[in-house]
Coordinates of C-alpha atoms and ligand atoms in Angstrom, one line a residue:
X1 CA 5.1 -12.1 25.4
X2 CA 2.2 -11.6 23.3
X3 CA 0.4 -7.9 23.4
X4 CA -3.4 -6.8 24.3
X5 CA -2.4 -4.4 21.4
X6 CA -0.4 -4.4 18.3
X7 CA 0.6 -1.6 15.7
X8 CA 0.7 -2.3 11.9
X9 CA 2.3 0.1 9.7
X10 CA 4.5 0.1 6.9
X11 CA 6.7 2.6 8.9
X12 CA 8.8 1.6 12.5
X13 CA 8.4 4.4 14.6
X14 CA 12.3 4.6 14.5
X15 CA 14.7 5.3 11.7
X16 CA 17.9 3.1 11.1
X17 CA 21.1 5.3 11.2
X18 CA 25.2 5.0 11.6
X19 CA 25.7 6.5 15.2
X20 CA 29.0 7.8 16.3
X21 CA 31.1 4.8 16.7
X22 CA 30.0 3.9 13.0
X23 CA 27.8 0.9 14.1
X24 CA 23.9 0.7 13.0
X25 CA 21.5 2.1 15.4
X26 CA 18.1 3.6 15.9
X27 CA 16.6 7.4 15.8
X28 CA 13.3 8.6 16.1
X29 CA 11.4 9.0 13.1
X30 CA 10.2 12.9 13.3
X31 CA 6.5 12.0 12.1
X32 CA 3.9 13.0 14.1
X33 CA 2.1 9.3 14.8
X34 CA 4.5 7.8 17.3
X35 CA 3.6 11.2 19.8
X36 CA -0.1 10.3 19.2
X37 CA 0.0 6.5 19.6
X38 CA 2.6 6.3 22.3
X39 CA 0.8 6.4 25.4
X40 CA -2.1 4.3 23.7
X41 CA 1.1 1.7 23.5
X42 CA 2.5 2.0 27.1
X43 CA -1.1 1.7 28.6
X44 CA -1.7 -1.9 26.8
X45 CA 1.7 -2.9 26.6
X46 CA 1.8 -2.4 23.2
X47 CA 4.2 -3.6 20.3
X48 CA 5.0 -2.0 16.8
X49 CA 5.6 -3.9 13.4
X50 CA 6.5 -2.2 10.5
X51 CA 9.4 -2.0 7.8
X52 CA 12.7 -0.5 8.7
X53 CA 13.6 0.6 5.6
X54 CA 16.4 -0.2 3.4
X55 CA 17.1 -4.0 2.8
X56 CA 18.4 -5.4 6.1
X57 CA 17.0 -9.1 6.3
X58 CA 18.8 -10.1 10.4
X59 CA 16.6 -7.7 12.0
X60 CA 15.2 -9.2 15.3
X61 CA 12.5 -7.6 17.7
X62 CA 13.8 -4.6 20.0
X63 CA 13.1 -2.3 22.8
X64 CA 13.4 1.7 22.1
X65 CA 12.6 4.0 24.9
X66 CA 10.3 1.7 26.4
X67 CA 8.3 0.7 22.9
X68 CA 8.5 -2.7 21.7
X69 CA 9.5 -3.0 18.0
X70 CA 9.3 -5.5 15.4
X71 CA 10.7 -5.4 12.4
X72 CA 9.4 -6.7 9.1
X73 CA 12.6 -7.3 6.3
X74 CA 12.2 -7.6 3.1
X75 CA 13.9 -8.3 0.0
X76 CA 15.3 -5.9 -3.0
X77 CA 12.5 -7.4 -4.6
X78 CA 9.5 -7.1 -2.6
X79 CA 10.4 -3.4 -1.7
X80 CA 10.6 -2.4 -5.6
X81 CA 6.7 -4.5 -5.9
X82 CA 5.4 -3.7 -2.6
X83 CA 6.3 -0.1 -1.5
X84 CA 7.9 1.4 -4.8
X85 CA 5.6 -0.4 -7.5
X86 CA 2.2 -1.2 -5.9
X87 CA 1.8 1.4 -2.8
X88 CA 3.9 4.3 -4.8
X89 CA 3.1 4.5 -8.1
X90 CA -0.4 2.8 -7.9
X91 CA -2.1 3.6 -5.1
X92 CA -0.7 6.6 -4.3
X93 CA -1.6 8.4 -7.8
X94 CA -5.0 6.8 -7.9
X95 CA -5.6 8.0 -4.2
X96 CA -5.0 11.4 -4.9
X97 CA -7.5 12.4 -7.8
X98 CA -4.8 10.7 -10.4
X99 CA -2.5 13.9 -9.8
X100 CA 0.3 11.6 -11.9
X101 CA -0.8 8.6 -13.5
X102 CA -1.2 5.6 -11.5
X103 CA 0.6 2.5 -13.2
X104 CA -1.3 -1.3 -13.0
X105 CA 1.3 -4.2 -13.2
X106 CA -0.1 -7.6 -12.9
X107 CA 3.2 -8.3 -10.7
X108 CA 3.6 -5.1 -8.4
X109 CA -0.1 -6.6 -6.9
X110 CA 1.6 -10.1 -6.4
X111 CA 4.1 -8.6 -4.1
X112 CA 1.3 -6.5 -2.6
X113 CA -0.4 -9.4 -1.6
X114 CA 2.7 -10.9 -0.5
X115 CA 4.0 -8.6 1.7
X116 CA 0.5 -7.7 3.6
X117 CA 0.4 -11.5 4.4
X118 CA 3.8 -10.6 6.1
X119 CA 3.1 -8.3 8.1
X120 CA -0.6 -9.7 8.9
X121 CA 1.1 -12.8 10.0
X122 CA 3.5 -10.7 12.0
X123 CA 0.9 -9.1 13.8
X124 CA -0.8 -12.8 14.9
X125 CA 2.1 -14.1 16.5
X126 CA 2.4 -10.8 18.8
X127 CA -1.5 -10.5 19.4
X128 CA -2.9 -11.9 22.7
X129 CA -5.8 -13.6 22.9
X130 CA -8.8 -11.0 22.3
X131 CA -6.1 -8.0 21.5
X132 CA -6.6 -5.3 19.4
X133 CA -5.1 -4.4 16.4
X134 CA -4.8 -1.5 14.9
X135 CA -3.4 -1.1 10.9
X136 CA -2.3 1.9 9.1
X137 CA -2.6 3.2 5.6
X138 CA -2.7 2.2 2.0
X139 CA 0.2 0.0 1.9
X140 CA -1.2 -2.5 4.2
X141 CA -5.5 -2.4 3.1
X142 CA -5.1 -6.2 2.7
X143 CA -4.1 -6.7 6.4
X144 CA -7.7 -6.2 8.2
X145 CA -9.4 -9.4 6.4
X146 CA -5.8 -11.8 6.5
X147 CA -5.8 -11.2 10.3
X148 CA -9.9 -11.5 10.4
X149 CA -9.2 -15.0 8.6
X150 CA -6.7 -16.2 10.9
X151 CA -7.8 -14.7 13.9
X152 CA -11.1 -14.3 14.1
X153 CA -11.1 -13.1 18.4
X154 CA -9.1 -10.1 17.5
X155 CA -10.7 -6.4 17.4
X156 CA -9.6 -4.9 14.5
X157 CA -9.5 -1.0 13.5
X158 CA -7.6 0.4 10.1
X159 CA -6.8 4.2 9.4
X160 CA -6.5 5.4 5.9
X161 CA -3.7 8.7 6.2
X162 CA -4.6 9.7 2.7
X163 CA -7.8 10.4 0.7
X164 CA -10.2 7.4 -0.5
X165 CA -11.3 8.8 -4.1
X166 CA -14.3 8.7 -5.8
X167 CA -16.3 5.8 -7.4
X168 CA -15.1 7.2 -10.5
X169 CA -11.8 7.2 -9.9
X170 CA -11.3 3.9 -7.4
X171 CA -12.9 2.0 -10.6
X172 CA -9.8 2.2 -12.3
X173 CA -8.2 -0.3 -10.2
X174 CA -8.0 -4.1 -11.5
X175 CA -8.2 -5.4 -7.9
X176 CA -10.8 -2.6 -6.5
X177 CA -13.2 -5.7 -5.2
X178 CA -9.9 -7.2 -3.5
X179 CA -8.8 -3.8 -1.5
X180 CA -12.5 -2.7 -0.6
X181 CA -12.7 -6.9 0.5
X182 CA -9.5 -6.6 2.2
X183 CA -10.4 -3.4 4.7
X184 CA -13.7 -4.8 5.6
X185 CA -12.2 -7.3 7.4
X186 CA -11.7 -4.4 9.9
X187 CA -14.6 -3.7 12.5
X188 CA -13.8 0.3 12.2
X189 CA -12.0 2.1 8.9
X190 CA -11.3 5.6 10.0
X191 CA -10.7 8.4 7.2
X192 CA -9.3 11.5 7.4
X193 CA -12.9 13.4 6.3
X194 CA -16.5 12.6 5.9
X195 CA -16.5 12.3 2.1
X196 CA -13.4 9.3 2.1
X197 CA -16.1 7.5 4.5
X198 CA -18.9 8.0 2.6
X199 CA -16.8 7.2 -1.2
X200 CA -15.8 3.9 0.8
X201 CA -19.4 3.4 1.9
X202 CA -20.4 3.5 -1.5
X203 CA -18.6 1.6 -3.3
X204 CA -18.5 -1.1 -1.2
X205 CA -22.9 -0.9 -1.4
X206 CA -22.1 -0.7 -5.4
X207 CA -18.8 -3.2 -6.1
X208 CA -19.9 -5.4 -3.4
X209 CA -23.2 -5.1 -2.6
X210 CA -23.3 -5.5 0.7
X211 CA -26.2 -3.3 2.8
X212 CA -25.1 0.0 4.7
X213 CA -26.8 2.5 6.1
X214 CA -25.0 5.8 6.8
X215 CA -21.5 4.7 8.3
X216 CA -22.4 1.1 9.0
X217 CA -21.9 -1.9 6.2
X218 CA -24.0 -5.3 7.2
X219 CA -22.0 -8.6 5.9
X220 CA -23.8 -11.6 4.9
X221 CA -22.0 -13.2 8.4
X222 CA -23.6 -11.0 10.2
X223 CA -20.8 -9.0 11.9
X224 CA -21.4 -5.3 10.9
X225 CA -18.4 -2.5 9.6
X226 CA -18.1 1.6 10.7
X227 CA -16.7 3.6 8.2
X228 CA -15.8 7.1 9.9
X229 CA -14.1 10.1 9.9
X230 CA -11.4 10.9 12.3
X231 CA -9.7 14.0 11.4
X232 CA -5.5 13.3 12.3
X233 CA -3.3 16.2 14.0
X234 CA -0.4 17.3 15.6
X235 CA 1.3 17.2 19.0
X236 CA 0.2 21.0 19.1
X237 CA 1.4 21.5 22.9
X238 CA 5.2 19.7 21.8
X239 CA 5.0 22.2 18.6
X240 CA 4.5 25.3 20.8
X241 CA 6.9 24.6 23.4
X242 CA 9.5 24.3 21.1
X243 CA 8.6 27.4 18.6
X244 CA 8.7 29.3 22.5
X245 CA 12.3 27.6 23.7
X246 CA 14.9 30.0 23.8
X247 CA 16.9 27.8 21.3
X248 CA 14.1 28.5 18.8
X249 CA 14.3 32.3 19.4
X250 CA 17.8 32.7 18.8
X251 CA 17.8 30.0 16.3
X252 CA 14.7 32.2 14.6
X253 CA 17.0 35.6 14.8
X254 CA 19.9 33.7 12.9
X255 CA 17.8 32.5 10.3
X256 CA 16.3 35.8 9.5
X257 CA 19.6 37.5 9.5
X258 CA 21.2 34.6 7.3
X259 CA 18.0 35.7 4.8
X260 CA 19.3 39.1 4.9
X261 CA 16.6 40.3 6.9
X262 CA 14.4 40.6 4.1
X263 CA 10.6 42.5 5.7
X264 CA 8.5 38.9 4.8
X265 CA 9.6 35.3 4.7
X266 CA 7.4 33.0 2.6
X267 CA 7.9 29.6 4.0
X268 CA 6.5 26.0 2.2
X269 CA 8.3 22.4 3.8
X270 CA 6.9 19.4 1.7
X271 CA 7.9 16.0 1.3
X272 CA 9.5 16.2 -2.5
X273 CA 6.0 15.0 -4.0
X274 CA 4.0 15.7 -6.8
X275 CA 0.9 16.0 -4.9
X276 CA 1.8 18.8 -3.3
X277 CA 2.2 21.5 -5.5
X278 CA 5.7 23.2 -5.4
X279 CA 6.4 24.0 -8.7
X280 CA 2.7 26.1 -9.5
X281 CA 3.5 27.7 -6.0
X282 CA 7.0 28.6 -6.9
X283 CA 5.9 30.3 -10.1
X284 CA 2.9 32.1 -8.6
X285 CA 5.7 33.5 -6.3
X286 CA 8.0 34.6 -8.9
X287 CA 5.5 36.5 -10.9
X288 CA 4.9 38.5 -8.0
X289 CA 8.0 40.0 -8.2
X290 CA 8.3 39.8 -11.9
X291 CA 4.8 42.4 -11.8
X292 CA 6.7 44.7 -9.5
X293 CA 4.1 44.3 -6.2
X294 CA 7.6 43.4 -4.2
X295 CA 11.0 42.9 -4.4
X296 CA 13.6 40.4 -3.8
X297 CA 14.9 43.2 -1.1
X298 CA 11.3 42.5 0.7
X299 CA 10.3 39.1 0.3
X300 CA 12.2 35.8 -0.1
X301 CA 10.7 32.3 -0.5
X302 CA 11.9 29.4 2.2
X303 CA 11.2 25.9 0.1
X304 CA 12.2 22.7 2.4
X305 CA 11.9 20.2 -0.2
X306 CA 12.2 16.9 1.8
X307 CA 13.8 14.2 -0.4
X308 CA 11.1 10.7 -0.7
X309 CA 10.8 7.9 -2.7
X310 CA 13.8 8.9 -4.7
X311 CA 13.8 5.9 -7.2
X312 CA 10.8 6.0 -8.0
X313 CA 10.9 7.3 -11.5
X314 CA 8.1 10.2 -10.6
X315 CA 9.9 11.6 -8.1
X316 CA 13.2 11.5 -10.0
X317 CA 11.2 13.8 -12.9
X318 CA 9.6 16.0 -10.3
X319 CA 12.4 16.8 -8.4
X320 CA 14.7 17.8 -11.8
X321 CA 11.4 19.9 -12.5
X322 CA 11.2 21.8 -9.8
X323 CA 15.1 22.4 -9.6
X324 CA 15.3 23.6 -12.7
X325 CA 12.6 26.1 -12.2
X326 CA 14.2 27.3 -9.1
X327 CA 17.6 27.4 -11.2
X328 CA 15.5 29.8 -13.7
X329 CA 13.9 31.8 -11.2
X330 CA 16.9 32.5 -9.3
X331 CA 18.5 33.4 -12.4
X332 CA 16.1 35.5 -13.6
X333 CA 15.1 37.6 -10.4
X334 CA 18.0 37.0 -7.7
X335 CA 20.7 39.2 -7.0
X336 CA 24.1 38.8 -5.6
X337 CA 23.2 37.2 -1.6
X338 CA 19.7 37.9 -2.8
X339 CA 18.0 34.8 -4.2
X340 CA 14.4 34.8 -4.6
X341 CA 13.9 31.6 -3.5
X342 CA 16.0 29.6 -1.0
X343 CA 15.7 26.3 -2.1
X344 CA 17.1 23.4 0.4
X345 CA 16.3 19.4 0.0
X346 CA 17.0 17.9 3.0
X347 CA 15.2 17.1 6.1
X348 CA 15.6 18.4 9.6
X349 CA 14.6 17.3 12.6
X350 CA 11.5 19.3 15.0
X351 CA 13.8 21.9 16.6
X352 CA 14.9 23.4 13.1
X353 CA 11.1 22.8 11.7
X354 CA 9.9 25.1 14.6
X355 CA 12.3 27.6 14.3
X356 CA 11.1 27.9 10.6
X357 CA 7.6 28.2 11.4
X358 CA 8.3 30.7 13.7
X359 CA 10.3 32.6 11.6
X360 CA 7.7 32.4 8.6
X361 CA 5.3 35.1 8.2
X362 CA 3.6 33.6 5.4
X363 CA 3.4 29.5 5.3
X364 CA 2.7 28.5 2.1
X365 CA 0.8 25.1 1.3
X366 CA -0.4 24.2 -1.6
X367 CA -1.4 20.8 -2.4
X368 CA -3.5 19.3 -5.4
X369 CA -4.9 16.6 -3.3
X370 CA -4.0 15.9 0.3
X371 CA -5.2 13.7 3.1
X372 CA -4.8 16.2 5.8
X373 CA -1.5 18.4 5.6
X374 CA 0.1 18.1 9.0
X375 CA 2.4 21.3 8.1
X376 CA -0.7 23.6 8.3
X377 CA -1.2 22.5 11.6
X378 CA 2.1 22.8 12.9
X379 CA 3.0 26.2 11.6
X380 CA -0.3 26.9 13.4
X381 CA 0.5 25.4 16.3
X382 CA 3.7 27.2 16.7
X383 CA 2.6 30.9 16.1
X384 CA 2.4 31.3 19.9
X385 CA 1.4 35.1 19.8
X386 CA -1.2 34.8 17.0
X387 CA 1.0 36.7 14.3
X388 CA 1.6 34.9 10.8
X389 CA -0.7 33.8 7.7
X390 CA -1.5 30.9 6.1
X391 CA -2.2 30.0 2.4
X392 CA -3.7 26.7 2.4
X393 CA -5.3 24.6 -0.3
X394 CA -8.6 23.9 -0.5
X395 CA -7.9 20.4 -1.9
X396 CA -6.1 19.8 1.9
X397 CA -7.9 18.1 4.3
X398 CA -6.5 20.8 6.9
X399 CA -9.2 23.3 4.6
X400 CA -11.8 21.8 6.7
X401 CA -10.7 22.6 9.9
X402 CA -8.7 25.8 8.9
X403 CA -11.3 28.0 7.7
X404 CA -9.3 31.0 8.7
X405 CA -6.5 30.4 6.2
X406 CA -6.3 32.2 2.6
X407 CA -8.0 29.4 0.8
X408 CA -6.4 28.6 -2.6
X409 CA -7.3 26.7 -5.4
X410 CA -3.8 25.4 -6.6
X411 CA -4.7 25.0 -9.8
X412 CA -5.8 28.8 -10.3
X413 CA -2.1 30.5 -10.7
X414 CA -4.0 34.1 -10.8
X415 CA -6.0 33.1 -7.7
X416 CA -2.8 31.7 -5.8
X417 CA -1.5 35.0 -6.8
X418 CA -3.7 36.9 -5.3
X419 CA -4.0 35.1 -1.7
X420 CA -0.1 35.6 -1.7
X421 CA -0.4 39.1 -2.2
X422 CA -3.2 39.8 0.2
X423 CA -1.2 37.6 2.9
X424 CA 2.1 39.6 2.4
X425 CA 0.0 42.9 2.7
X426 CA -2.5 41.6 5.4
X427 CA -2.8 44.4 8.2
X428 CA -1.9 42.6 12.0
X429 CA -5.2 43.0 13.2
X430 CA -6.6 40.7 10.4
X431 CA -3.9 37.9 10.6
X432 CA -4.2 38.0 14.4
X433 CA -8.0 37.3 14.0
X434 CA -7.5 34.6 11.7
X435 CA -5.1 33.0 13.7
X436 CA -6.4 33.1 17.0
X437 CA -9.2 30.9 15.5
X438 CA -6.9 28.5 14.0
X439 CA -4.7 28.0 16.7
X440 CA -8.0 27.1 18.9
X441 CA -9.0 24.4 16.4
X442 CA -5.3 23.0 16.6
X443 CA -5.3 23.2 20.1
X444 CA -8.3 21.6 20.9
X445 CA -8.1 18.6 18.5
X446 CA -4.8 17.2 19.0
X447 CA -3.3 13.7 18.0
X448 CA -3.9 12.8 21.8
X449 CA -7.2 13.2 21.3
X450 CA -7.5 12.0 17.8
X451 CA -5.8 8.6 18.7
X452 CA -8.2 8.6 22.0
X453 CA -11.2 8.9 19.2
X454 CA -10.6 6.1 17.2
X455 CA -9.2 3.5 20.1
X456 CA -13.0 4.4 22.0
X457 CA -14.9 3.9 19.0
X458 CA -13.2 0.7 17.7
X459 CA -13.4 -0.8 22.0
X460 CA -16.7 0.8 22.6
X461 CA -18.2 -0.5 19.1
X462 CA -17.1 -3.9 20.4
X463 CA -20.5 -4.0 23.0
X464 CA -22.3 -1.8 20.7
X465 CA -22.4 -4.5 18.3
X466 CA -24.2 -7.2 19.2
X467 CA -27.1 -4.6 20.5
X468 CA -27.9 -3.3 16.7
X469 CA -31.2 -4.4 15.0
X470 CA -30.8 -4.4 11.4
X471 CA -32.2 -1.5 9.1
X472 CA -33.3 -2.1 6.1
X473 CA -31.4 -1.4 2.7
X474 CA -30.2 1.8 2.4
X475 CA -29.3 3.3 -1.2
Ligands
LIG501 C1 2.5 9.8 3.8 C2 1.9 8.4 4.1 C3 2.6 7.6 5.1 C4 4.1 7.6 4.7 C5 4.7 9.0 4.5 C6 6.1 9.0 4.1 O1 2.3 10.6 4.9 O2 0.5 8.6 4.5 O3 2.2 6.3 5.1 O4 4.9 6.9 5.6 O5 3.9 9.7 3.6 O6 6.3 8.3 3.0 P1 7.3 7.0 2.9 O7 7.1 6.4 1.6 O8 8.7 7.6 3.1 O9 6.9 6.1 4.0

């Protein structure tokens, strides 16, 4: 049955897993999206495309918990193109201020455009008549105009996850005019902040040269594009109840004991990723104790590292960097049951997260460049009685909303330093002040109301539109 609205991202909801009895199956995937656009689904009997992962090619539409699923297969081939070539080591580098150098093959775009014709052809045979659609994130930016050419009744909206750069930095791309082309076939583009907005505003008045004024681009056609921020967040109430389950508690009280019951617990849980700044984090840590302002008796550093995109030959580097430097440091500054840094690569599911955060009296994120940092908000979210501190980056689009946090510039060691230092010695008073204030941000602008955001602008924009007089040229 087709859907008043369908879901386009490169992600299902759901991972694919061997259950008990051995046979394939389904779990849900931990990330924080499905919580926000689940009820937005069950009110307009939604449906979900997006890649499984992995390689299967018999996958046929499903039901999960009441969600309806569709799942996009694709070939050894397009996956290395598509996600690992194009989205992962092109986009992604060139998206984040060219953190690791972004690569530009002439045949990872081919299966980019390739596989967003996939899944925008996907989404027309689910849509309804008039439905809306709503796409996600870099890997799919040529979606928005494929649907808009083959379906030109649909409302469509597209949300960016991770920073748009600069002019300068966007330039680099052979096929800039194609992606900027591609998302304004949407009728809203949501970013994470103001300035992602207003770099896509920009360069589409420059590359394109289409007219805007503020957050609204005028086609030629007539039909007119928003370009907005719409911060993203967490399921704050879900985080809390878990950090205050009994399960957590105990689980919380094992955890510390396990760590030998060391005074502070640094705590840092990143997808393995080069953005996010591990290894300068790790080292700013570890001259702490090498100057003598603790010990490893006092303080011990929790890194989850979680393993992603593991042939991608990036990662692979990154993730032999970072182990070796926890190898040294360990080596260097541990002692018998006392390492300084408790390194684990794996993932866990929500429970374990928010037993961690709760455990944590120092969360630790770093990142050189980062859309939002959903992290930051859940430790925040799960500090139930205002106690912990947070180190955050300033280069994290969480620094605009978490004011309260020791603000870091990542790429300042002696700065990063400091902040650490001042966070481990922080008096209660001041981290409970700091917190209470974060924790009223987090809990007032959830992913409920962050989804509710964009699905009433992209709806409401639909009678707005035809009301607008045209301004004049705006540079
Ligand atoms: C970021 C991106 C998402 C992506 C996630 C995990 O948060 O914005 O689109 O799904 O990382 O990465 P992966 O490559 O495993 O999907």
């Amino acid at each position: 049955m087709p859907s008043d609205l369908v879901i386009v991202a490169n992600r299902l909801p759901v991972d694919r897993v061997t259950l008990a009895d051995g046979k394939p199956g389904w779990r849900r995937s931990p990330g924080g999206l499905v919580t926000a656009i689940e009820p937005v689904m069950r009110t307009g009997n939604g449906v979900w495309i997006g890649w499984p992962g992995g390689n299967d090619t018999d996958l046929e539409p499903f039901e999960d918990d009441g969600m309806q699923l569709v799942p996009i297969s694709l070939t050894p081939e397009q996956v290395q193109g598509f996600y690992e070539g194009f989205s992962n080591g092109t986009l992604w580098p060139l998206y984040h201020d060219v953190v690791a150098k972004p690569a530009f093959h002439r045949e990872w775009w081919e299966y980019y455009v390739e596989v967003n014709r996939i899944f925008a052809e996907k989404a027309v045979e689910h849509a309804a008549e008039g439905a809306t659609v709503w796409v996600h994130d870099y890997q799919l930016q040529l979606v928005p105009q494929m649907l808009r050419e083959l379906r030109p009744d649909l409302r469509i909206g597209f949300y960016l996850h991770i920073p748009f750069p600069p002019q300068e930095l966007f330039q680099q791309l052979p096929w800039r005019r194609q992606i900027l082309e591609g998302l304004l076939g949407a009728d809203l583009v949501g970013f994470q902040l103001s300035g992602g907005a207003a770099n896509f505003v920009r360069l589409v008045r420059h590359r394109v040269g289409h007219k805007t004024h503020r957050d609204t681009i005028y086609l030629p056609d007539g039909r007119t594009v928003r370009a907005k921020a719409f911060p993203i967040s967490i399921d704050a109430a879900g985080f809390e109840k878990l950090a205050t389950s009994t399960a957590a508690a105990t689980r919380s009280s094992d955890i510390r004991e396990a760590l030998g019951n060391p005074r502070k617990i640094f705590l840092g849980i990143d997808r393995l990723d080069y953005t996010k700044g591990i290894y300068a984090r790790l080292r700013a840590f570890s001259e702490l104790i090498k100057d003598g302002h603790f010990d490893v008796e006092d303080a011990v550093f929790v890194q989850v590292a979680v393993p992603s995109r593991e042939r991608v030959e990036q990662y692979k580097v990154l993730r032999d960097e970072i182990e070796r430097l926890v190898g040294r440091i360990n080596g260097d500054l541990g002692r018998i049951g006392r390492p300084a840094i408790s390194y684990l690569h794996s993932s866990y599911p929500r429970e374990e997260m928010a037993a961690l955060y709760r455990t944590a009296d120092i969360m630790v994120v770093t990142p050189y460049r980062d859309g939002m940092n959903l992290v930051a908000k859940e430790y925040v979210a799960c500090r139930y009685d205002d106690t912990g501190a947070l180190v955050l980056s300033e280069f994290a689009g969480a620094a605009e909303e978490l004011r309260q946090a020791w603000l870091v510039n990542p790429y300042d060691i002696n700065g990063m330093k400091s902040a650490l230092l001042e966070a481990y010695q922080a008096d209660e008073k001041e981290t409970q002040r700091r917190m209470r204030a974060m924790r009223k941000q987090v809990r007032q602008h959830d992913v409920q109301a962050w989804a509710r955001s964009f699905m009433t602008e992209l709806t409401d924009g639909e009678h707005e539109h035809d009301k607008k007089t045209r301004p004049a040229h705006e540079d």
